[in-house]
JSON list of C-alpha atoms in Angstrom, two decimals:
[
{"chain": "Q", "resi": 1, "resn": "MET", "atom": "CA", "xyz": [-7.77, 26.40, -18.89]},
{"chain": "Q", "resi": 2, "resn": "LYS", "atom": "CA", "xyz": [-6.60, 29.51, -17.25]},
{"chain": "Q", "resi": 3, "resn": "GLU", "atom": "CA", "xyz": [-8.45, 30.68, -14.25]},
{"chain": "Q", "resi": 4, "resn": "GLU", "atom": "CA", "xyz": [-9.25, 34.43, -14.42]},
{"chain": "Q", "resi": 5, "resn": "LYS", "atom": "CA", "xyz": [-9.15, 36.28, -11.14]},
{"chain": "Q", "resi": 6, "resn": "ASP", "atom": "CA", "xyz": [-11.71, 38.99, -10.40]},
{"chain": "Q", "resi": 7, "resn": "PHE", "atom": "CA", "xyz": [-9.87, 41.88, -8.85]},
{"chain": "Q", "resi": 8, "resn": "SER", "atom": "CA", "xyz": [-12.27, 44.24, -7.09]},
{"chain": "Q", "resi": 9, "resn": "ASN", "atom": "CA", "xyz": [-9.66, 46.86, -6.36]},
{"chain": "Q", "resi": 10, "resn": "ILE", "atom": "CA", "xyz": [-6.08, 47.97, -6.99]},
{"chain": "Q", "resi": 11, "resn": "LYS", "atom": "CA", "xyz": [-4.87, 46.53, -3.68]},
{"chain": "Q", "resi": 12, "resn": "ASP", "atom": "CA", "xyz": [-5.71, 42.97, -4.88]},
{"chain": "Q", "resi": 13, "resn": "ILE", "atom": "CA", "xyz": [-3.58, 43.48, -8.04]},
{"chain": "Q", "resi": 14, "resn": "PHE", "atom": "CA", "xyz": [-0.50, 44.72, -6.16]},
{"chain": "Q", "resi": 15, "resn": "ALA", "atom": "CA", "xyz": [-0.89, 42.06, -3.55]},
{"chain": "Q", "resi": 16, "resn": "SER", "atom": "CA", "xyz": [-0.96, 39.44, -6.26]},
{"chain": "Q", "resi": 17, "resn": "LYS", "atom": "CA", "xyz": [2.30, 40.74, -7.82]},
{"chain": "Q", "resi": 18, "resn": "ILE", "atom": "CA", "xyz": [4.06, 40.76, -4.48]},
{"chain": "Q", "resi": 19, "resn": "LYS", "atom": "CA", "xyz": [3.42, 37.02, -3.93]},
{"chain": "Q", "resi": 20, "resn": "SER", "atom": "CA", "xyz": [5.01, 36.12, -7.32]},
{"chain": "Q", "resi": 21, "resn": "LYS", "atom": "CA", "xyz": [8.60, 37.20, -6.52]},
{"chain": "Q", "resi": 22, "resn": "LYS", "atom": "CA", "xyz": [11.17, 34.68, -7.84]},
{"chain": "Q", "resi": 23, "resn": "ALA", "atom": "CA", "xyz": [13.72, 33.13, -5.71]},
{"chain": "Q", "resi": 24, "resn": "PRO", "atom": "CA", "xyz": [17.44, 33.43, -6.48]},
{"chain": "Q", "resi": 25, "resn": "VAL", "atom": "CA", "xyz": [18.50, 30.70, -8.81]},
{"chain": "Q", "resi": 26, "resn": "TYR", "atom": "CA", "xyz": [22.14, 30.50, -7.71]},
{"chain": "Q", "resi": 27, "resn": "GLU", "atom": "CA", "xyz": [23.66, 30.48, -4.20]},
{"chain": "Q", "resi": 28, "resn": "TRP", "atom": "CA", "xyz": [25.82, 33.45, -5.07]},
{"chain": "Q", "resi": 29, "resn": "GLN", "atom": "CA", "xyz": [22.71, 35.64, -5.82]},
{"chain": "Q", "resi": 30, "resn": "ASP", "atom": "CA", "xyz": [21.18, 34.83, -2.46]},
{"chain": "Q", "resi": 31, "resn": "LEU", "atom": "CA", "xyz": [24.60, 35.93, -0.85]},
{"chain": "Q", "resi": 32, "resn": "ALA", "atom": "CA", "xyz": [24.57, 39.07, -2.88]},
{"chain": "Q", "resi": 33, "resn": "LEU", "atom": "CA", "xyz": [21.12, 40.03, -1.82]},
{"chain": "Q", "resi": 34, "resn": "ARG", "atom": "CA", "xyz": [22.06, 39.47, 1.76]},
{"chain": "Q", "resi": 35, "resn": "ILE", "atom": "CA", "xyz": [25.00, 41.70, 1.38]},
{"chain": "Q", "resi": 36, "resn": "ILE", "atom": "CA", "xyz": [22.95, 44.40, -0.34]},
{"chain": "Q", "resi": 37, "resn": "LYS", "atom": "CA", "xyz": [20.57, 44.35, 2.59]},
{"chain": "Q", "resi": 38, "resn": "ASP", "atom": "CA", "xyz": [23.14, 44.23, 5.41]},
{"chain": "Q", "resi": 39, "resn": "LEU", "atom": "CA", "xyz": [25.40, 46.89, 4.04]},
{"chain": "Q", "resi": 40, "resn": "ARG", "atom": "CA", "xyz": [22.62, 49.08, 2.59]},
{"chain": "Q", "resi": 41, "resn": "VAL", "atom": "CA", "xyz": [24.18, 49.21, -0.72]},
{"chain": "Q", "resi": 42, "resn": "PRO", "atom": "CA", "xyz": [22.86, 51.90, -3.01]},
{"chain": "Q", "resi": 43, "resn": "ASN", "atom": "CA", "xyz": [20.90, 50.97, -6.12]},
{"chain": "Q", "resi": 44, "resn": "ASP", "atom": "CA", "xyz": [23.61, 51.89, -8.63]},
{"chain": "Q", "resi": 45, "resn": "LYS", "atom": "CA", "xyz": [26.16, 49.63, -6.93]},
{"chain": "Q", "resi": 46, "resn": "ARG", "atom": "CA", "xyz": [23.92, 46.55, -6.77]},
{"chain": "Q", "resi": 47, "resn": "SER", "atom": "CA", "xyz": [25.34, 45.05, -9.88]},
{"chain": "Q", "resi": 48, "resn": "SER", "atom": "CA", "xyz": [28.89, 45.24, -8.63]},
{"chain": "Q", "resi": 49, "resn": "VAL", "atom": "CA", "xyz": [27.96, 43.19, -5.56]},
{"chain": "Q", "resi": 50, "resn": "PHE", "atom": "CA", "xyz": [26.43, 40.53, -7.80]},
{"chain": "Q", "resi": 51, "resn": "LYS", "atom": "CA", "xyz": [29.69, 40.55, -9.78]},
{"chain": "Q", "resi": 52, "resn": "VAL", "atom": "CA", "xyz": [31.83, 40.01, -6.85]},
{"chain": "Q", "resi": 53, "resn": "CYS", "atom": "CA", "xyz": [29.73, 37.28, -5.44]},
{"chain": "Q", "resi": 54, "resn": "LYS", "atom": "CA", "xyz": [29.79, 35.61, -8.89]},
{"chain": "Q", "resi": 55, "resn": "ASP", "atom": "CA", "xyz": [33.61, 35.97, -9.47]},
{"chain": "Q", "resi": 56, "resn": "PHE", "atom": "CA", "xyz": [35.00, 35.31, -6.01]},
{"chain": "Q", "resi": 57, "resn": "PRO", "atom": "CA", "xyz": [34.65, 32.08, -3.83]},
{"chain": "Q", "resi": 58, "resn": "LYS", "atom": "CA", "xyz": [31.92, 32.11, -1.25]},
{"chain": "Q", "resi": 59, "resn": "GLN", "atom": "CA", "xyz": [34.13, 31.74, 1.63]},
{"chain": "Q", "resi": 60, "resn": "HIS", "atom": "CA", "xyz": [36.09, 34.86, 0.63]},
{"chain": "Q", "resi": 61, "resn": "ILE", "atom": "CA", "xyz": [33.01, 36.94, 0.23]},
{"chain": "Q", "resi": 62, "resn": "ILE", "atom": "CA", "xyz": [31.66, 35.75, 3.68]},
{"chain": "Q", "resi": 63, "resn": "ASN", "atom": "CA", "xyz": [34.99, 36.54, 5.37]},
{"chain": "Q", "resi": 64, "resn": "SER", "atom": "CA", "xyz": [35.11, 39.97, 3.70]},
{"chain": "Q", "resi": 65, "resn": "LEU", "atom": "CA", "xyz": [31.60, 40.61, 4.90]},
{"chain": "Q", "resi": 66, "resn": "ASN", "atom": "CA", "xyz": [32.55, 39.63, 8.50]},
{"chain": "Q", "resi": 67, "resn": "ASP", "atom": "CA", "xyz": [35.60, 41.79, 8.37]},
{"chain": "Q", "resi": 68, "resn": "THR", "atom": "CA", "xyz": [33.52, 44.73, 6.96]},
{"chain": "Q", "resi": 69, "resn": "LYS", "atom": "CA", "xyz": [30.96, 44.52, 9.82]},
{"chain": "Q", "resi": 70, "resn": "GLU", "atom": "CA", "xyz": [33.75, 44.12, 12.45]},
{"chain": "Q", "resi": 71, "resn": "LEU", "atom": "CA", "xyz": [36.09, 46.87, 11.30]},
{"chain": "Q", "resi": 72, "resn": "CYS", "atom": "CA", "xyz": [34.02, 49.61, 9.67]},
{"chain": "Q", "resi": 73, "resn": "HIS", "atom": "CA", "xyz": [31.74, 51.65, 11.79]},
{"chain": "Q", "resi": 74, "resn": "SER", "atom": "CA", "xyz": [30.86, 54.36, 9.25]},
{"chain": "Q", "resi": 75, "resn": "ARG", "atom": "CA", "xyz": [27.64, 54.73, 7.37]},
{"chain": "Q", "resi": 76, "resn": "GLU", "atom": "CA", "xyz": [29.04, 53.55, 4.02]},
{"chain": "Q", "resi": 77, "resn": "LYS", "atom": "CA", "xyz": [30.14, 50.09, 4.77]},
{"chain": "Q", "resi": 78, "resn": "TRP", "atom": "CA", "xyz": [29.57, 48.97, 1.30]},
{"chain": "Q", "resi": 79, "resn": "LYS", "atom": "CA", "xyz": [32.70, 50.94, 0.14]},
{"chain": "Q", "resi": 80, "resn": "TYR", "atom": "CA", "xyz": [34.86, 49.27, 2.74]},
{"chain": "Q", "resi": 81, "resn": "PHE", "atom": "CA", "xyz": [33.48, 45.89, 1.73]},
{"chain": "Q", "resi": 82, "resn": "PHE", "atom": "CA", "xyz": [34.74, 46.49, -1.89]},
{"chain": "Q", "resi": 83, "resn": "LYS", "atom": "CA", "xyz": [38.07, 47.27, -0.60]},
{"chain": "Q", "resi": 84, "resn": "VAL", "atom": "CA", "xyz": [38.34, 44.12, 1.61]},
{"chain": "Q", "resi": 85, "resn": "VAL", "atom": "CA", "xyz": [37.11, 41.85, -1.22]},
{"chain": "Q", "resi": 86, "resn": "ASN", "atom": "CA", "xyz": [39.49, 43.08, -3.74]},
{"chain": "Q", "resi": 87, "resn": "ASP", "atom": "CA", "xyz": [42.39, 42.98, -1.16]},
{"chain": "Q", "resi": 88, "resn": "THR", "atom": "CA", "xyz": [44.29, 39.87, -2.54]},
{"chain": "Q", "resi": 89, "resn": "ASP", "atom": "CA", "xyz": [46.98, 38.69, -0.02]}
]
């Protein structure tokens, strides 16, 4: 049987929705979310971060992230991150 909740106000409805966030299924998704947060990636470029995290090895992504944080001091670090990730030596 389903238990029905009695929501007395809208605050309770939004609070219940916040609690039900899903955790990332794959490790590369968690890494992508961390990069999006750290580098303040705009919403229209989020899918690109997920793609590079899925396509490249984890260590390459982590090294690129560390290089970006160390070398780039501008506001748009995410642009530099994509240049470093795609730089194949």
